[in-house]
């Protein structure tokens, strides 16, 4: 799959195509707002100042999962001991399998931890294998990028070693709340459905202490991947 778009803090338009689609492409046109010159001239706070500032956003409480607690409450979401390492896009993710129909899991890669509360909605006799993973470190495939990533993926087969391999189709739908505490404010959410269709993110929340929450439900097709993708731009030159 490949694509491009025009993105602003207020709206986005994009086009993507997959194998078998017509090759002529599509022209995208958008009116892009100009940033206020007084705003753009303000001093930009450092990453540390942003993370230390007082949170102005509350954790998701209307998800039907987390209720009055944050999904990352360490007392209620124990780390899973049944973790394994598998490579995804060249990076060694720490994964945990989602063996139950619904549940809560926590997985850490070093000191970076990701939290997930999920409910599977299987179609027919589908026994697709899913895993939840975390990665924090230097991505070196096709360029060097400092990343922090939480990812929910459909595995390519029934063996855990297939988790992280390329998958284009899925039957299992998933309601979930995903959360991580990131060391950057540049965190991008994505949800990909069967047949490589981009699903519009239903709820995405950031708090000033670095906690980022992605909530999604009522999928129209099976879940291929969902992730919170954090880019640590301030570390790229170190």
mmCIF file of C-alpha atoms in Angstrom:
data_model
loop_
_atom_site.group_PDB
_atom_site.id
_atom_site.type_symbol
_atom_site.label_atom_id
_atom_site.label_comp_id
_atom_site.label_asym_id
_atom_site.label_seq_id
_atom_site.Cartn_x
_atom_site.Cartn_y
_atom_site.Cartn_z
ATOM 1 C CA UNK A 1 0.000 0.000 0.000
ATOM 2 C CA UNK A 2 1.131 3.562 -0.693
ATOM 3 C CA UNK A 3 -0.430 6.960 -0.363
ATOM 4 C CA UNK A 4 -0.096 10.618 0.525
ATOM 5 C CA UNK A 5 -2.154 13.436 1.942
ATOM 6 C CA UNK A 6 -2.519 17.023 3.121
ATOM 7 C CA UNK A 7 -2.550 17.246 6.912
ATOM 8 C CA UNK A 8 -3.228 20.126 9.304
ATOM 9 C CA UNK A 9 -4.010 20.245 13.029
ATOM 10 C CA UNK A 10 -7.654 20.774 12.081
ATOM 11 C CA UNK A 11 -8.387 18.412 9.206
ATOM 12 C CA UNK A 12 -6.803 15.879 6.876
ATOM 13 C CA UNK A 13 -7.463 14.512 3.418
ATOM 14 C CA UNK A 14 -5.590 11.570 1.947
ATOM 15 C CA UNK A 15 -5.647 8.955 -0.769
ATOM 16 C CA UNK A 16 -4.108 5.513 -0.675
ATOM 17 C CA UNK A 17 -4.092 2.645 -3.113
ATOM 18 C CA UNK A 18 -3.289 -1.022 -2.952
ATOM 19 C CA UNK A 19 -2.337 -3.709 -5.402
ATOM 20 C CA UNK A 20 -5.009 -4.057 -8.094
ATOM 21 C CA UNK A 21 -6.356 -0.484 -7.840
ATOM 22 C CA UNK A 22 -6.357 1.766 -10.952
ATOM 23 C CA UNK A 23 -2.965 3.373 -11.501
ATOM 24 C CA UNK A 24 -4.019 6.885 -12.502
ATOM 25 C CA UNK A 25 -4.050 8.113 -8.883
ATOM 26 C CA UNK A 26 -5.975 11.061 -7.501
ATOM 27 C CA UNK A 27 -5.367 14.799 -7.161
ATOM 28 C CA UNK A 28 -5.911 16.172 -3.646
ATOM 29 C CA UNK A 29 -6.739 19.861 -3.130
ATOM 30 C CA UNK A 30 -7.229 21.560 0.220
ATOM 31 C CA UNK A 31 -7.317 25.053 1.690
ATOM 32 C CA UNK A 32 -4.619 25.110 4.360
ATOM 33 C CA UNK A 33 -4.901 27.661 7.201
ATOM 34 C CA UNK A 34 -1.991 30.012 7.826
ATOM 35 C CA UNK A 35 -0.681 29.916 11.376
ATOM 36 C CA UNK A 36 -1.078 33.130 13.336
ATOM 37 C CA UNK A 37 2.284 34.971 13.109
ATOM 38 C CA UNK A 38 2.176 35.980 16.789
ATOM 39 C CA UNK A 39 1.574 32.374 17.813
ATOM 40 C CA UNK A 40 4.308 30.994 15.551
ATOM 41 C CA UNK A 41 6.777 33.522 16.968
ATOM 42 C CA UNK A 42 6.433 32.255 20.520
ATOM 43 C CA UNK A 43 9.288 30.325 22.085
ATOM 44 C CA UNK A 44 8.792 26.602 21.655
ATOM 45 C CA UNK A 45 8.921 24.707 24.949
ATOM 46 C CA UNK A 46 11.332 21.804 25.217
ATOM 47 C CA UNK A 47 10.077 18.205 25.366
ATOM 48 C CA UNK A 48 10.975 18.064 29.063
ATOM 49 C CA UNK A 49 9.002 21.214 29.849
ATOM 50 C CA UNK A 50 5.964 19.885 28.001
ATOM 51 C CA UNK A 51 6.028 16.584 29.855
ATOM 52 C CA UNK A 52 6.522 18.236 33.229
ATOM 53 C CA UNK A 53 3.711 20.753 32.765
ATOM 54 C CA UNK A 54 0.408 20.148 34.484
ATOM 55 C CA UNK A 55 -1.942 17.825 32.639
ATOM 56 C CA UNK A 56 -4.964 19.502 31.072
ATOM 57 C CA UNK A 57 -6.533 16.307 29.811
ATOM 58 C CA UNK A 58 -8.192 13.513 31.727
ATOM 59 C CA UNK A 59 -7.841 9.785 31.033
ATOM 60 C CA UNK A 60 -10.538 8.052 29.050
ATOM 61 C CA UNK A 61 -13.410 7.310 31.401
ATOM 62 C CA UNK A 62 -16.270 6.690 28.985
ATOM 63 C CA UNK A 63 -14.735 3.788 27.127
ATOM 64 C CA UNK A 64 -16.785 1.062 28.746
ATOM 65 C CA UNK A 65 -13.465 -0.504 29.804
ATOM 66 C CA UNK A 66 -11.518 1.778 32.119
ATOM 67 C CA UNK A 67 -14.386 3.334 34.072
ATOM 68 C CA UNK A 68 -12.921 5.605 36.768
ATOM 69 C CA UNK A 69 -9.338 4.363 36.463
ATOM 70 C CA UNK A 70 -6.669 5.069 33.892
ATOM 71 C CA UNK A 71 -5.817 2.075 31.725
ATOM 72 C CA UNK A 72 -2.220 2.454 32.861
ATOM 73 C CA UNK A 73 -2.980 2.067 36.560
ATOM 74 C CA UNK A 74 -0.127 -0.241 37.525
ATOM 75 C CA UNK A 75 -2.080 -1.791 40.371
ATOM 76 C CA UNK A 76 -4.823 -3.076 38.059
ATOM 77 C CA UNK A 77 -2.810 -3.949 34.949
ATOM 78 C CA UNK A 78 0.027 -6.309 35.898
ATOM 79 C CA UNK A 79 2.879 -6.913 33.474
ATOM 80 C CA UNK A 80 2.503 -10.152 31.580
ATOM 81 C CA UNK A 81 5.179 -12.742 32.286
ATOM 82 C CA UNK A 82 4.512 -14.629 29.035
ATOM 83 C CA UNK A 83 6.317 -12.214 26.742
ATOM 84 C CA UNK A 84 8.387 -13.023 23.663
ATOM 85 C CA UNK A 85 10.461 -11.089 21.133
ATOM 86 C CA UNK A 86 9.588 -10.932 17.453
ATOM 87 C CA UNK A 87 10.770 -8.560 14.737
ATOM 88 C CA UNK A 88 8.386 -6.149 13.031
ATOM 89 C CA UNK A 89 9.709 -3.897 10.248
ATOM 90 C CA UNK A 90 13.203 -4.738 11.463
ATOM 91 C CA UNK A 91 12.602 -3.781 15.094
ATOM 92 C CA UNK A 92 12.665 -6.242 18.054
ATOM 93 C CA UNK A 93 9.243 -5.811 19.658
ATOM 94 C CA UNK A 94 8.371 -7.334 23.018
ATOM 95 C CA UNK A 95 4.997 -9.054 22.510
ATOM 96 C CA UNK A 96 2.341 -10.747 24.610
ATOM 97 C CA UNK A 97 -0.356 -12.942 23.053
ATOM 98 C CA UNK A 98 -4.047 -12.088 23.430
ATOM 99 C CA UNK A 99 -5.338 -15.538 24.306
ATOM 100 C CA UNK A 100 -8.654 -14.546 25.849
ATOM 101 C CA UNK A 101 -11.835 -13.197 24.317
ATOM 102 C CA UNK A 102 -11.386 -10.077 26.419
ATOM 103 C CA UNK A 103 -8.937 -8.834 28.991
ATOM 104 C CA UNK A 104 -6.268 -6.367 30.044
ATOM 105 C CA UNK A 105 -2.544 -6.702 29.343
ATOM 106 C CA UNK A 106 0.619 -4.702 29.901
ATOM 107 C CA UNK A 107 3.872 -5.158 27.996
ATOM 108 C CA UNK A 108 7.186 -3.328 28.415
ATOM 109 C CA UNK A 109 10.243 -2.894 26.220
ATOM 110 C CA UNK A 110 12.857 -1.685 28.653
ATOM 111 C CA UNK A 111 11.276 1.103 30.710
ATOM 112 C CA UNK A 112 8.690 1.946 28.028
ATOM 113 C CA UNK A 113 5.346 0.273 28.765
ATOM 114 C CA UNK A 114 2.113 -0.096 26.819
ATOM 115 C CA UNK A 115 -1.340 -1.007 28.145
ATOM 116 C CA UNK A 116 -4.311 -2.563 26.381
ATOM 117 C CA UNK A 117 -7.867 -3.413 27.308
ATOM 118 C CA UNK A 118 -9.622 -5.369 24.573
ATOM 119 C CA UNK A 119 -12.684 -7.323 23.538
ATOM 120 C CA UNK A 120 -12.549 -9.628 20.522
ATOM 121 C CA UNK A 121 -15.545 -9.934 18.217
ATOM 122 C CA UNK A 122 -14.783 -13.096 16.245
ATOM 123 C CA UNK A 123 -16.555 -13.901 13.004
ATOM 124 C CA UNK A 124 -17.709 -17.521 12.659
ATOM 125 C CA UNK A 125 -15.036 -20.074 13.560
ATOM 126 C CA UNK A 126 -12.147 -17.643 13.122
ATOM 127 C CA UNK A 127 -9.173 -18.455 15.364
ATOM 128 C CA UNK A 128 -6.851 -15.663 14.292
ATOM 129 C CA UNK A 129 -3.888 -15.016 16.576
ATOM 130 C CA UNK A 130 -3.321 -11.489 17.912
ATOM 131 C CA UNK A 131 -0.484 -9.989 19.929
ATOM 132 C CA UNK A 132 0.204 -6.695 21.671
ATOM 133 C CA UNK A 133 3.715 -5.303 21.574
ATOM 134 C CA UNK A 134 6.022 -2.474 22.591
ATOM 135 C CA UNK A 135 9.246 -1.116 21.120
ATOM 136 C CA UNK A 136 11.486 1.733 22.210
ATOM 137 C CA UNK A 137 14.771 2.336 20.471
ATOM 138 C CA UNK A 138 16.521 3.126 17.224
ATOM 139 C CA UNK A 139 14.814 1.971 14.032
ATOM 140 C CA UNK A 140 17.517 1.464 11.375
ATOM 141 C CA UNK A 141 15.608 0.038 8.404
ATOM 142 C CA UNK A 142 15.397 2.599 5.566
ATOM 143 C CA UNK A 143 16.958 5.314 7.715
ATOM 144 C CA UNK A 144 17.584 5.937 11.415
ATOM 145 C CA UNK A 145 14.583 6.948 13.550
ATOM 146 C CA UNK A 146 14.233 7.071 17.332
ATOM 147 C CA UNK A 147 10.858 5.503 18.138
ATOM 148 C CA UNK A 148 8.449 4.522 20.895
ATOM 149 C CA UNK A 149 5.621 2.303 19.598
ATOM 150 C CA UNK A 150 2.631 0.458 21.054
ATOM 151 C CA UNK A 151 1.128 -1.968 18.522
ATOM 152 C CA UNK A 152 -1.794 -4.401 18.376
ATOM 153 C CA UNK A 153 -1.280 -6.783 15.444
ATOM 154 C CA UNK A 154 -2.842 -9.774 13.797
ATOM 155 C CA UNK A 155 -0.170 -12.454 13.464
ATOM 156 C CA UNK A 156 0.427 -14.011 10.052
ATOM 157 C CA UNK A 157 -0.093 -17.572 11.326
ATOM 158 C CA UNK A 158 -0.868 -19.626 14.403
ATOM 159 C CA UNK A 159 2.700 -19.535 15.746
ATOM 160 C CA UNK A 160 3.927 -16.601 17.876
ATOM 161 C CA UNK A 161 6.991 -16.273 15.631
ATOM 162 C CA UNK A 162 4.650 -15.016 12.881
ATOM 163 C CA UNK A 163 3.621 -11.973 14.920
ATOM 164 C CA UNK A 164 5.034 -8.892 13.206
ATOM 165 C CA UNK A 165 5.031 -10.392 9.723
ATOM 166 C CA UNK A 166 3.066 -8.719 6.936
ATOM 167 C CA UNK A 167 -0.706 -9.311 6.982
ATOM 168 C CA UNK A 168 -3.302 -7.815 4.644
ATOM 169 C CA UNK A 169 -6.563 -9.482 5.714
ATOM 170 C CA UNK A 170 -8.369 -10.201 8.982
ATOM 171 C CA UNK A 171 -11.825 -11.325 10.105
ATOM 172 C CA UNK A 172 -11.707 -10.559 13.832
ATOM 173 C CA UNK A 173 -13.043 -7.192 14.936
ATOM 174 C CA UNK A 174 -11.790 -5.618 18.140
ATOM 175 C CA UNK A 175 -13.010 -3.039 20.654
ATOM 176 C CA UNK A 176 -10.027 -1.710 22.564
ATOM 177 C CA UNK A 177 -8.387 1.020 24.594
ATOM 178 C CA UNK A 178 -4.614 1.374 24.080
ATOM 179 C CA UNK A 179 -2.426 3.576 26.211
ATOM 180 C CA UNK A 180 1.244 4.426 26.684
ATOM 181 C CA UNK A 181 3.316 7.100 28.379
ATOM 182 C CA UNK A 182 5.569 8.615 25.745
ATOM 183 C CA UNK A 183 8.705 10.734 25.929
ATOM 184 C CA UNK A 184 7.583 12.855 22.977
ATOM 185 C CA UNK A 185 4.488 14.831 22.026
ATOM 186 C CA UNK A 186 4.742 13.559 18.440
ATOM 187 C CA UNK A 187 2.597 10.429 18.721
ATOM 188 C CA UNK A 188 0.519 9.300 15.744
ATOM 189 C CA UNK A 189 -2.449 6.884 15.989
ATOM 190 C CA UNK A 190 -3.476 4.470 13.251
ATOM 191 C CA UNK A 191 -6.010 1.685 12.762
ATOM 192 C CA UNK A 192 -5.810 -0.551 9.694
ATOM 193 C CA UNK A 193 -8.641 -2.856 8.624
ATOM 194 C CA UNK A 194 -8.755 -5.904 6.406
ATOM 195 C CA UNK A 195 -7.813 -5.277 2.761
ATOM 196 C CA UNK A 196 -5.456 -2.498 3.925
ATOM 197 C CA UNK A 197 -8.261 0.002 4.547
ATOM 198 C CA UNK A 198 -7.460 2.923 6.863
ATOM 199 C CA UNK A 199 -10.069 3.229 9.605
ATOM 200 C CA UNK A 200 -10.827 6.679 11.008
ATOM 201 C CA UNK A 201 -9.643 6.850 14.617
ATOM 202 C CA UNK A 202 -12.661 7.196 16.918
ATOM 203 C CA UNK A 203 -11.013 8.704 20.004
ATOM 204 C CA UNK A 204 -7.455 9.962 20.543
ATOM 205 C CA UNK A 205 -6.389 11.733 23.716
ATOM 206 C CA UNK A 206 -3.087 13.255 24.872
ATOM 207 C CA UNK A 207 -2.230 14.567 28.319
ATOM 208 C CA UNK A 208 0.651 16.869 29.130
ATOM 209 C CA UNK A 209 2.398 14.236 31.271
ATOM 210 C CA UNK A 210 3.014 12.150 28.131
ATOM 211 C CA UNK A 211 0.133 9.704 28.472
ATOM 212 C CA UNK A 212 -1.553 8.986 25.123
ATOM 213 C CA UNK A 213 -4.790 7.008 24.736
ATOM 214 C CA UNK A 214 -6.329 5.490 21.617
ATOM 215 C CA UNK A 215 -9.884 4.178 21.944
ATOM 216 C CA UNK A 216 -11.644 2.350 19.110
ATOM 217 C CA UNK A 217 -14.810 0.281 18.650
ATOM 218 C CA UNK A 218 -17.549 -0.637 16.158
ATOM 219 C CA UNK A 219 -15.154 -1.701 13.417
ATOM 220 C CA UNK A 220 -16.589 -2.313 9.953
ATOM 221 C CA UNK A 221 -14.052 -5.038 9.096
ATOM 222 C CA UNK A 222 -11.387 -7.201 10.742
ATOM 223 C CA UNK A 223 -8.422 -5.586 12.516
ATOM 224 C CA UNK A 224 -5.014 -5.907 10.842
ATOM 225 C CA UNK A 225 -3.073 -3.456 13.034
ATOM 226 C CA UNK A 226 -3.599 -0.592 15.465
ATOM 227 C CA UNK A 227 -0.787 1.441 16.917
ATOM 228 C CA UNK A 228 0.479 4.506 18.719
ATOM 229 C CA UNK A 229 3.625 5.545 16.857
ATOM 230 C CA UNK A 230 5.861 7.987 18.697
ATOM 231 C CA UNK A 231 8.794 9.699 17.004
ATOM 232 C CA UNK A 232 11.542 10.979 19.288
ATOM 233 C CA UNK A 233 12.758 13.705 16.943
ATOM 234 C CA UNK A 234 14.903 15.289 19.669
ATOM 235 C CA UNK A 235 17.027 12.100 19.826
ATOM 236 C CA UNK A 236 17.603 11.645 16.095
ATOM 237 C CA UNK A 237 20.945 13.496 16.095
ATOM 238 C CA UNK A 238 22.334 11.927 19.275
#
